[in-house]
Amino acid sequence: MVDTRPFLPVSSHAGSDPTGPSENRRKPMKLQLSIFFVLLTVGFFAALLTSNNGSDNGFVKENEHGSLASPSSEKQLRPVSRGPAVGVSEKSNRLFAKDNENQLAYPWNNSMLSWQRTAFHFQPEKNWMNDPNGPLFYKGWYHFFYQYNPHAAVWGDIVWGHAVSKDLIHWLHLPLAMVADQWYDKNGVWTGSATILPDGKVVMLYTGSTTENVQVQNLAYPADHSDPLLINWVKYSGNPVLVPPPGILDKDFRDPTTAWLTSEGKWRITIGSKINKTGIALVYDTKDFINYELLDGILHAVPGTGMWECVDFFPVSKTEENGLDTSVNGPSVKHVVKASLDDDRHDYYSIGTYHEKNGTWIPDEPKIDVGIGLRYDYGIYYAAKTFYDQNKNRRVLWGWIGESDSEAAEMQKGWASVQSIPRTILFDKKTGTHLLQWPVEEIESLRLKSYEFNQVKVQAGSVVPLDVGPATQLDIIAEFEIDNEALEKTTGSNVTFSCSSSGGTVERGALGPFGLLVLADDSLSEQTPVYFYIAKGSDGKLKTFFCNDQSRSSVASDVNKQIYGNLVPVLEGEKLSLRVLVDHSIVESFAQGGRTVITSRVYPTKAIYGAAKLFLFNNATEASVSASLRIWQMNSAFIRPYPNDKESQ
């Protein structure tokens, strides 16, 4: 039966009120003034970011031969916009379609599309998935909730899917956790976060889109806290508990964080928003998760960054190798603020100092503030959320990996999107500016046969095949050493290098590119290079870039072929190192222990099944490299419905 005392002491204001929450207190007339002051003081440093939108829709269907093609061979692919009209970020797969650029449907067949489904990344059995929601560890089970469309492989009709796992790798699908059945979430049960209270009970705050498309915050809790699977959820009768405050637009108020305890014994959360083009994080205190007080100021604001979605806030230790509970604070702790930018659909983070008394946070390095500096991932990765795993004393990061093929192809295969392999996240004590992300250790349980290659010499301009059998499911760890004599002799240049705009692997430099060719066929007509490029400046200083080149990843015309990447710090005495997880249509790459990470979706037509191969390459003009690798074939994870008899797994 339903727990009648689900969380903290129940307020006397418990009735359902369609005009707003039972009580939302705030200090008089200070929100607009505080925001205005912030805008004045930082406005001079604004750097406007640009956003790009796609085009119209084109209908594509399967022909009599089982291939995906347009009704007319001249029909253009123009994906319809999904999401922004109702107040969330763009959810259509528009990355590959540039403005005024016509795209034709590639004739995908069912064999190609079936190969794209991943083997050990989490995804539902069918249909659309996006943001991770409310992850937590509870009574021996990891719980994962996610944005889900139960009706189609495109965004819409969003509810909460739910799955559980003992190890973050093998998953059991449970019934939907929450559906859109109330006036305050009728247009979507959107993103939210879980908080575990001191007595072990769970509360969930989530954004609902009302019948009038107003973004409000709602409270839910398990119907039975003794159920380790948390199958049934109850929505608080007094929802919504928060509505947009004065000065905040109806569609600019979403995605509450996990709550943390203050020294006064109050719970504190932050919610993403914006004022004009300034991204902000509002701060609320509560004692019972029903009544809230809006703090005078804001957690942080960065002009020019636009709407902040899926804000995350958490501590990291400067001294320990473990993760920290969200409420931990103190002199040995730094705090991370992360925001998903609606304007460009990337996740940015920054490390800084949290001031509990006034609920503000200040970045250590303003030049790499939230939205203008470091990203979790330089590929396709969005709406990320962390949780503290008290089972193993670690902070675990989840992220949504969207598609970058055509929407028509997704409708043909019947599903869209995957989740990243969960990553541990730690403060990088060596740089002091970066986080380190690394696949959770449990992924190693899927390793099968291994192959070792020691000190493989790769001459300038050469490609070396690595005989590891089929290369569609791999875990690769590699180190590279570049010829020191070439490093010293190479003349510096004033030319500025960029992964995205410097031509990819076909543009040869003295010291790069070099690395791996994954998901490549024997003829190299399809290949996805994961590589380093070392640029030597006119001052003789070296800068190392970590990149992923999709320009020749597929012969298909209707997929994204961007080149991803960014600078990666390489400190004195460090070898160049990378780890790559290859899982059919997803490639997750980690450089220098996870300082820089790139995730790609890749859709080859030839380099699939047994034809997928792995190569070393060195396209530098002056330097040879030596590579040492250990490579594992990877087993598939068990991701299936929970058994009807509900026996423990």
XYZ file of C-alpha atoms in Angstrom:
649
model
C 0.000 0.000 0.000
C 0.991 3.632 -0.403
C 3.265 5.048 2.270
C 1.224 7.806 3.910
C 4.359 9.511 5.226
C 6.551 9.467 2.141
C 9.136 12.113 2.952
C 9.689 14.912 5.459
C 6.932 16.268 7.746
C 3.861 16.958 5.632
C 2.788 20.563 5.293
C -0.726 21.544 6.276
C -1.114 22.901 2.729
C -1.805 19.632 0.946
C -4.684 20.381 -1.377
C -4.463 20.329 -5.149
C -4.344 23.872 -6.464
C -4.282 24.345 -10.259
C -3.119 27.930 -9.876
C 0.209 27.008 -8.332
C 2.008 25.354 -5.416
C 0.681 25.249 -1.881
C 3.273 27.778 -0.756
C 6.250 29.219 -2.615
C 7.877 31.826 -0.426
C 10.529 34.232 -1.575
C 12.231 37.270 -0.164
C 10.400 40.417 -1.361
C 11.212 41.828 -4.802
C 14.816 40.710 -4.828
C 14.984 38.217 -7.665
C 14.778 40.723 -10.516
C 17.092 43.129 -8.724
C 19.704 40.465 -8.094
C 19.549 39.208 -11.668
C 19.743 42.767 -12.982
C 22.820 43.394 -10.847
C 24.456 40.230 -12.144
C 23.729 41.241 -15.718
C 25.222 44.695 -15.153
C 28.396 43.397 -13.578
C 29.128 40.667 -16.072
C 27.466 42.040 -19.171
C 30.681 43.583 -20.445
C 32.173 40.106 -20.722
C 29.313 38.598 -22.707
C 30.145 36.484 -25.700
C 27.081 35.660 -27.723
C 26.844 32.099 -28.893
C 25.112 31.255 -32.125
C 22.603 28.518 -32.731
C 21.469 26.909 -35.922
C 18.146 25.400 -36.788
C 17.176 22.907 -39.401
C 14.535 22.692 -42.045
C 11.287 21.015 -42.998
C 10.206 17.402 -43.077
C 10.256 14.917 -45.911
C 8.399 11.601 -45.750
C 10.434 8.499 -46.472
C 9.196 4.903 -46.614
C 10.446 1.381 -47.240
C 10.340 0.238 -50.857
C 9.433 -3.212 -52.134
C 13.019 -4.407 -51.763
C 13.139 -3.654 -48.040
C 15.333 -0.585 -48.436
C 14.600 2.844 -47.066
C 14.043 5.318 -49.868
C 11.989 8.410 -50.603
C 8.747 8.117 -52.615
C 10.609 9.941 -55.358
C 14.325 9.575 -55.988
C 14.492 13.357 -55.939
C 12.731 13.669 -52.575
C 14.811 15.615 -50.103
C 15.224 14.804 -46.420
C 14.073 17.746 -44.340
C 13.501 16.681 -40.733
C 10.702 18.425 -38.892
C 11.609 20.399 -35.776
C 10.651 18.644 -32.539
C 10.845 20.138 -29.063
C 11.443 23.914 -29.195
C 7.805 24.832 -29.823
C 6.805 23.333 -26.479
C 9.822 24.607 -24.600
C 12.698 22.130 -24.679
C 15.846 21.833 -26.766
C 15.774 20.597 -30.347
C 15.060 16.856 -30.376
C 15.072 16.166 -34.106
C 18.180 14.759 -35.733
C 19.250 17.784 -37.665
C 23.001 17.781 -37.208
C 23.698 16.420 -40.656
C 21.362 18.820 -42.469
C 22.894 22.249 -42.924
C 20.850 25.269 -43.896
C 20.024 25.334 -47.598
C 21.673 21.957 -48.122
C 19.592 19.257 -49.772
C 19.897 15.694 -48.498
C 18.608 12.573 -50.244
C 17.624 9.386 -48.437
C 20.230 6.653 -48.599
C 18.812 3.233 -49.554
C 19.394 1.568 -46.193
C 18.477 -2.108 -46.011
C 17.333 -3.984 -42.946
C 20.684 -5.733 -42.525
C 22.496 -2.409 -42.245
C 19.930 -0.972 -39.852
C 19.876 -4.066 -37.635
C 23.675 -3.879 -37.276
C 23.394 -0.352 -35.827
C 21.710 -1.548 -32.623
C 24.273 -1.558 -29.828
C 25.366 -4.608 -27.820
C 26.350 -3.189 -24.415
C 25.001 0.367 -24.271
C 21.662 0.882 -22.569
C 18.658 1.459 -24.804
C 14.983 0.496 -24.610
C 13.564 -2.329 -26.685
C 12.051 0.131 -29.145
C 11.063 3.752 -29.756
C 12.592 7.089 -28.756
C 14.714 7.853 -25.680
C 16.453 11.021 -24.503
C 17.525 12.537 -21.147
C 18.652 10.372 -18.212
C 16.469 10.994 -15.158
C 16.815 10.383 -11.442
C 19.555 7.709 -11.342
C 20.184 6.223 -7.906
C 21.280 3.131 -6.002
C 18.531 1.740 -3.757
C 18.328 -1.484 -1.753
C 20.834 -3.343 -3.908
C 19.649 -2.085 -7.309
C 20.802 0.665 -9.611
C 17.777 2.521 -10.957
C 17.760 4.379 -14.223
C 14.861 6.491 -15.461
C 14.797 8.144 -18.849
C 12.731 10.311 -21.161
C 10.778 7.972 -23.393
C 8.178 8.025 -26.153
C 6.218 4.757 -25.870
C 4.572 5.254 -29.261
C 7.233 6.097 -31.845
C 10.933 6.420 -32.689
C 10.718 10.234 -32.646
C 10.423 12.672 -29.751
C 6.912 13.205 -28.344
C 4.422 11.935 -25.731
C 7.229 11.949 -23.188
C 6.952 9.745 -20.088
C 9.487 8.104 -17.764
C 10.936 4.740 -18.726
C 12.511 2.719 -15.919
C 15.157 -0.007 -15.733
C 17.175 -1.634 -12.947
C 20.570 -3.285 -12.762
C 22.877 -4.940 -10.280
C 26.020 -3.706 -12.025
C 25.223 -0.768 -14.354
C 25.812 -3.042 -17.372
C 23.063 -5.689 -17.493
C 19.610 -4.113 -17.313
C 16.032 -5.212 -16.726
C 13.215 -3.117 -18.151
C 10.405 -2.319 -15.722
C 6.968 -0.785 -16.359
C 6.812 2.942 -17.034
C 7.494 4.852 -13.826
C 5.438 7.978 -14.528
C 3.069 8.872 -17.338
C 1.528 12.164 -18.444
C -1.844 11.902 -16.705
C -2.250 15.109 -14.680
C -2.946 18.695 -15.710
C 0.497 19.716 -14.449
C 2.385 17.194 -16.644
C -0.130 16.475 -19.412
C 2.243 17.740 -22.107
C 5.267 15.863 -20.798
C 6.836 14.245 -17.742
C 10.173 15.891 -18.307
C 13.595 15.728 -16.682
C 14.083 15.343 -12.945
C 16.371 14.145 -10.165
C 16.243 11.853 -7.152
C 17.241 12.680 -3.594
C 17.774 10.019 -0.930
C 16.796 11.294 2.527
C 18.660 10.432 5.747
C 16.030 7.807 6.616
C 16.647 6.092 3.277
C 13.451 7.212 1.602
C 13.435 8.668 -1.898
C 11.905 11.836 -3.289
C 11.817 12.733 -6.942
C 11.450 16.248 -8.336
C 10.649 16.557 -12.027
C 9.524 19.149 -14.533
C 6.034 18.846 -15.930
C 4.640 20.661 -18.933
C 1.100 21.709 -18.053
C -1.976 21.732 -20.261
C -1.009 25.360 -21.021
C 2.649 24.447 -21.752
C 3.915 26.072 -18.547
C 6.990 24.433 -17.015
C 6.369 23.564 -13.357
C 8.184 21.423 -10.802
C 6.448 18.412 -9.308
C 7.053 16.011 -6.462
C 6.767 12.224 -6.681
C 7.753 9.390 -4.350
C 7.627 5.579 -4.262
C 4.292 4.054 -3.329
C 6.162 1.449 -1.301
C 9.617 2.241 0.023
C 10.086 -1.413 0.993
C 10.005 -2.385 -2.693
C 13.631 -2.501 -3.902
C 12.441 -2.201 -7.520
C 10.450 1.004 -6.855
C 7.913 -0.057 -9.440
C 4.995 2.160 -8.409
C 5.232 5.930 -8.006
C 2.837 8.444 -6.465
C 2.549 12.049 -7.543
C 2.031 14.488 -4.680
C -1.572 15.654 -4.453
C -0.516 19.298 -4.118
C 1.543 19.436 -7.306
C 3.021 21.583 -8.697
C 5.286 22.549 -5.833
C 7.036 25.260 -7.878
C 5.955 27.511 -10.729
C 8.076 30.031 -12.689
C 8.889 32.992 -10.429
C 8.396 36.625 -11.510
C 10.769 37.570 -14.314
C 11.071 34.007 -15.646
C 9.139 32.990 -18.759
C 6.762 30.026 -18.670
C 8.995 27.900 -20.902
C 12.298 28.802 -19.221
C 12.066 26.928 -15.926
C 13.092 23.285 -15.898
C 15.149 20.299 -14.740
C 15.561 20.401 -10.925
C 18.774 18.944 -9.510
C 19.373 16.451 -6.758
C 18.968 18.278 -3.439
C 21.801 18.811 -0.993
C 21.755 19.665 2.716
C 22.927 23.036 3.993
C 24.554 23.595 7.364
C 21.181 24.968 8.551
C 19.525 21.636 7.862
C 17.615 22.813 4.816
C 17.560 21.073 1.461
C 18.739 23.106 -1.510
C 18.149 22.630 -5.245
C 18.933 24.569 -8.381
C 16.828 24.896 -11.543
C 17.921 26.040 -15.005
C 16.593 29.182 -16.660
C 17.613 32.310 -18.566
C 17.084 36.067 -18.684
C 17.237 37.197 -22.304
C 20.442 35.455 -23.526
C 21.989 35.009 -20.075
C 21.897 31.442 -18.786
C 21.197 31.224 -15.059
C 20.648 28.690 -12.285
C 18.001 29.620 -9.716
C 18.378 28.395 -6.121
C 15.638 27.232 -3.757
C 15.661 26.042 -0.141
C 13.090 23.679 1.351
C 12.522 21.777 4.568
C 9.885 19.357 3.320
C 10.084 19.324 -0.523
C 6.633 20.941 -0.572
C 7.290 24.550 0.470
C 10.190 26.432 -1.116
C 12.045 29.675 -0.577
C 13.721 31.347 -3.539
C 17.128 32.706 -2.559
C 17.980 36.341 -3.185
C 20.658 35.685 -5.741
C 21.342 32.984 -8.266
C 23.846 30.153 -8.191
C 25.587 31.439 -11.318
C 24.983 33.269 -14.598
C 26.913 33.474 -17.858
C 25.839 36.039 -20.460
C 25.429 34.864 -24.031
C 24.947 31.196 -23.176
C 21.166 31.106 -23.520
C 18.849 28.694 -21.727
C 20.482 26.358 -19.215
C 18.878 22.920 -19.291
C 19.668 19.918 -17.105
C 21.846 21.876 -14.676
C 23.954 19.685 -12.402
C 25.795 20.697 -9.237
C 28.070 18.431 -7.225
C 31.257 18.350 -5.120
C 34.570 16.752 -6.091
C 37.445 15.983 -3.764
C 40.816 17.676 -4.235
C 42.556 14.918 -2.280
C 40.589 11.653 -2.474
C 40.034 9.209 -5.342
C 36.423 8.604 -4.339
C 33.298 10.454 -5.321
C 31.400 12.570 -2.801
C 27.811 12.709 -1.639
C 26.079 15.789 -3.039
C 25.849 17.413 0.411
C 29.579 17.255 1.172
C 31.396 20.581 1.526
C 34.634 21.793 3.088
C 38.152 23.093 2.409
C 39.251 19.966 0.487
C 36.270 20.174 -1.863
C 35.648 21.960 -5.149
C 32.226 22.207 -6.766
C 31.247 21.592 -10.365
C 28.486 23.409 -12.214
C 27.353 21.838 -15.465
C 24.732 23.118 -17.885
C 23.296 21.734 -21.100
C 23.018 24.654 -23.496
C 19.742 24.773 -25.385
C 21.397 26.900 -28.084
C 24.072 24.433 -29.211
C 23.080 21.151 -27.518
C 26.380 20.583 -25.727
C 27.180 19.979 -22.047
C 29.616 22.446 -20.497
C 31.150 22.330 -17.034
C 33.412 24.409 -14.873
C 35.100 23.881 -11.517
C 34.897 26.491 -8.805
C 34.056 27.532 -5.265
C 30.611 27.283 -3.699
C 29.538 29.821 -1.087
C 26.809 28.211 0.958
C 25.741 31.307 2.889
C 24.373 33.160 -0.136
C 23.982 30.178 -2.434
C 26.428 31.326 -5.099
C 29.250 29.670 -7.010
C 32.323 31.293 -8.599
C 34.465 29.610 -11.279
C 38.167 29.173 -10.613
C 38.977 30.163 -14.198
C 36.490 32.677 -15.693
C 37.952 32.068 -19.153
C 36.573 28.530 -19.008
C 33.292 29.365 -17.310
C 30.139 27.318 -17.893
C 29.138 27.470 -21.548
C 32.302 29.098 -22.841
C 34.969 26.592 -21.836
C 35.233 22.881 -21.181
C 32.741 20.249 -22.268
C 32.030 16.818 -20.861
C 32.223 15.436 -24.358
C 33.207 16.944 -27.720
C 30.954 14.698 -29.779
C 27.278 13.816 -29.462
C 26.486 13.958 -25.752
C 23.759 15.920 -23.982
C 21.522 16.313 -20.919
C 24.051 14.517 -18.693
C 23.297 13.822 -15.050
C 25.416 12.503 -12.180
C 24.485 10.651 -9.023
C 26.425 9.615 -5.951
C 26.738 5.841 -5.809
C 26.932 5.075 -2.094
C 27.400 1.403 -2.973
C 30.934 2.047 -4.286
C 31.659 5.569 -3.036
C 31.828 7.077 -6.502
C 30.087 9.715 -8.584
C 28.639 8.275 -11.770
C 27.812 10.250 -14.899
C 25.100 9.372 -17.422
C 24.631 11.070 -20.808
C 22.180 10.880 -23.686
C 23.747 9.912 -27.027
C 21.431 11.044 -29.812
C 21.328 9.986 -33.425
C 22.885 11.772 -36.385
C 21.384 9.848 -39.253
C 18.014 10.611 -40.851
C 14.806 10.516 -38.897
C 13.346 8.358 -41.656
C 15.998 5.693 -41.021
C 15.156 5.691 -37.319
C 11.495 5.159 -38.051
C 12.473 2.216 -40.235
C 14.616 0.564 -37.558
C 12.076 1.411 -34.841
C 14.329 3.024 -32.254
C 16.415 6.132 -31.656
C 19.164 7.077 -29.182
C 21.290 5.252 -26.638
C 22.814 6.108 -23.285
C 26.544 6.373 -22.772
C 28.396 3.790 -20.748
C 28.142 5.180 -17.196
C 31.330 7.040 -16.307
C 33.043 7.702 -13.015
C 33.939 11.336 -12.592
C 36.820 12.766 -10.548
C 38.729 16.005 -10.129
C 41.930 16.017 -12.189
C 44.470 16.932 -9.518
C 47.264 17.270 -12.085
C 45.659 20.022 -14.173
C 43.373 21.496 -11.515
C 41.019 22.602 -14.272
C 39.606 19.409 -15.755
C 37.479 16.493 -14.687
C 38.474 12.921 -15.445
C 35.792 10.681 -16.933
C 36.268 6.929 -17.222
C 33.970 3.997 -18.009
C 32.721 2.301 -14.833
C 34.852 -0.676 -13.871
C 31.957 -3.100 -14.394
C 32.284 -2.753 -18.175
C 35.408 -4.892 -17.908
C 33.209 -7.887 -17.021
C 32.238 -8.023 -20.710
C 35.816 -8.487 -21.902
C 36.443 -11.704 -23.820
C 39.540 -12.659 -25.830
C 42.363 -10.132 -25.665
C 45.107 -9.184 -28.110
C 48.380 -7.428 -27.295
C 50.604 -5.425 -29.606
C 53.847 -4.035 -28.185
C 55.922 -1.214 -29.641
C 54.415 -1.401 -33.106
C 56.380 0.989 -35.317
C 54.141 3.060 -37.569
C 56.166 4.996 -40.116
C 55.067 8.383 -41.418
C 52.389 7.935 -44.053
C 51.595 4.305 -43.268
C 48.631 2.171 -42.180
C 49.074 -1.036 -40.134
C 46.255 -3.610 -39.845
C 45.581 -5.108 -36.403
C 44.295 -8.671 -36.572
C 41.663 -8.826 -33.845
C 38.855 -10.493 -35.776
C 35.513 -8.707 -36.197
C 35.859 -5.193 -34.830
C 32.289 -4.201 -34.013
C 32.503 -4.726 -30.214
C 35.868 -3.712 -28.776
C 37.548 -2.216 -25.730
C 40.880 -0.687 -26.804
C 43.608 0.739 -24.575
C 46.553 2.272 -26.407
C 49.680 4.316 -25.772
C 51.657 6.238 -28.383
C 55.206 7.547 -28.351
C 56.284 9.966 -31.032
C 59.834 10.165 -32.349
C 61.681 12.633 -30.106
C 64.125 13.647 -32.795
C 61.263 14.677 -35.052
C 59.704 16.657 -32.203
C 62.893 18.670 -31.771
C 63.640 19.197 -35.450
C 60.157 20.222 -36.547
C 59.823 23.923 -37.245
C 57.016 25.732 -35.470
C 54.170 27.423 -37.278
C 51.803 30.329 -36.746
C 48.956 28.291 -38.223
C 46.174 27.637 -35.715
C 44.957 24.034 -35.618
C 41.351 23.004 -34.991
C 39.953 19.467 -35.100
C 36.705 20.623 -36.660
C 38.081 22.968 -39.314
C 41.588 21.735 -40.163
C 40.624 19.088 -42.681
C 40.639 15.899 -40.625
C 43.137 13.100 -41.221
C 43.698 13.924 -44.897
C 45.457 17.158 -43.892
C 48.965 16.046 -42.997
C 51.217 17.870 -40.589
C 54.748 17.262 -39.417
C 53.587 15.655 -36.148
C 50.209 14.216 -36.979
C 47.581 12.979 -37.304
C 48.149 9.466 -35.920
C 46.025 6.959 -34.044
C 43.407 4.313 -34.810
C 41.013 3.646 -37.658
C 37.918 2.006 -36.161
C 34.915 0.602 -38.035
C 36.934 0.484 -41.234
C 36.586 -1.905 -44.157
C 39.568 -3.575 -45.866
C 39.673 -0.994 -48.664
C 39.385 1.906 -46.175
C 36.499 3.300 -48.192
C 34.773 3.606 -44.801
C 36.783 4.478 -41.702
C 36.470 6.486 -38.499
C 39.862 7.803 -37.322
C 40.369 8.443 -33.600
C 43.627 10.320 -33.379
C 46.110 12.771 -31.897
C 47.523 15.785 -33.681
C 50.500 17.658 -32.234
C 50.855 21.279 -33.275
C 54.124 23.114 -32.722
C 53.821 26.858 -32.444
C 56.306 29.451 -33.620
C 57.394 29.752 -29.969
C 58.389 26.076 -30.009
C 55.624 25.021 -27.611
C 53.590 21.908 -28.323
C 49.825 21.604 -28.172
C 48.121 18.219 -28.446
C 44.677 17.766 -29.929
C 42.408 14.744 -29.670
C 40.035 14.312 -32.608
C 37.503 12.026 -34.247
C 37.035 12.290 -38.015
C 33.679 11.107 -39.373
C 34.135 12.534 -42.859
C 34.673 9.043 -44.329
C 32.769 7.038 -41.723
C 30.029 6.072 -44.175
C 29.276 6.270 -47.865
C 25.684 7.131 -46.942
C 24.652 10.668 -47.809
C 22.149 11.257 -45.006
C 24.370 10.925 -41.930
C 26.439 13.375 -39.941
C 30.097 13.511 -41.036
C 31.482 16.140 -38.700
C 34.994 16.158 -37.291
C 34.976 16.374 -33.490
C 37.632 17.127 -30.923
C 39.525 19.606 -28.808
C 42.812 20.355 -27.091
C 43.872 17.777 -24.525
C 46.428 18.680 -21.833
C 49.466 16.395 -21.922
C 51.747 16.972 -18.944
C 55.472 16.454 -18.738
C 56.392 12.789 -18.556
C 53.017 11.553 -19.794
C 52.677 9.284 -22.792
C 49.835 9.876 -25.204
C 47.101 7.488 -24.143
C 43.581 6.700 -25.197
C 40.777 4.248 -24.568
C 38.117 3.509 -27.155
C 34.876 1.608 -26.706
C 33.451 0.470 -30.043
C 29.885 -0.822 -29.972
C 28.404 -1.028 -33.468
C 27.125 2.493 -34.187
C 28.673 4.211 -31.160
C 32.334 5.044 -30.494
C 33.317 6.478 -27.091
C 36.909 7.730 -26.899
C 38.826 8.858 -23.794
C 42.205 10.629 -24.016
C 44.763 11.071 -21.226
C 42.751 9.218 -18.618
C 39.538 10.975 -19.557
C 40.593 14.647 -19.660
C 39.077 14.945 -23.110
C 36.264 12.675 -24.306
C 34.580 12.288 -27.708
C 31.458 10.266 -28.488
C 30.392 9.607 -32.076
C 27.501 7.859 -33.769
C 28.771 6.106 -36.885
C 26.639 4.528 -39.628
C 28.826 2.539 -42.042
C 27.340 0.534 -44.897
C 30.362 -1.687 -45.633
C 32.387 -1.821 -42.406
C 29.739 -3.853 -40.584
C 29.506 -7.345 -39.113
C 32.638 -9.362 -40.014
C 33.816 -6.700 -42.468
C 34.536 -4.202 -39.682
C 38.322 -3.955 -39.162
C 40.809 -2.090 -36.984
C 43.999 -0.313 -38.108
C 46.802 1.840 -36.759
C 47.679 4.819 -38.921
C 50.208 7.619 -39.021
C 49.597 10.419 -41.464
C 52.365 12.672 -40.136
C 54.918 13.846 -42.679
C 58.027 13.844 -40.489
C 57.559 11.701 -37.390
C 57.170 7.976 -36.832
C 55.250 6.709 -33.820
C 55.361 3.567 -31.693
C 52.100 2.122 -30.415
C 51.411 -0.403 -27.657
C 47.875 -1.722 -27.397
C 45.703 -4.167 -25.540
C 42.405 -4.933 -27.219
C 39.482 -7.017 -26.009
C 36.565 -8.423 -27.916
C 33.459 -7.468 -25.935
C 30.505 -9.623 -25.005
C 26.939 -8.335 -25.254
C 25.106 -7.158 -22.156
C 21.789 -8.667 -21.103
C 19.213 -5.913 -21.479
C 15.739 -7.392 -21.370
C 12.328 -7.157 -19.653
C 12.150 -8.085 -16.000
C 10.939 -11.694 -15.695
C 7.273 -12.100 -14.915
C 7.996 -14.193 -11.854
C 10.183 -11.315 -10.572
C 12.922 -13.602 -9.371
C 16.036 -11.789 -8.246
C 18.782 -11.739 -10.838
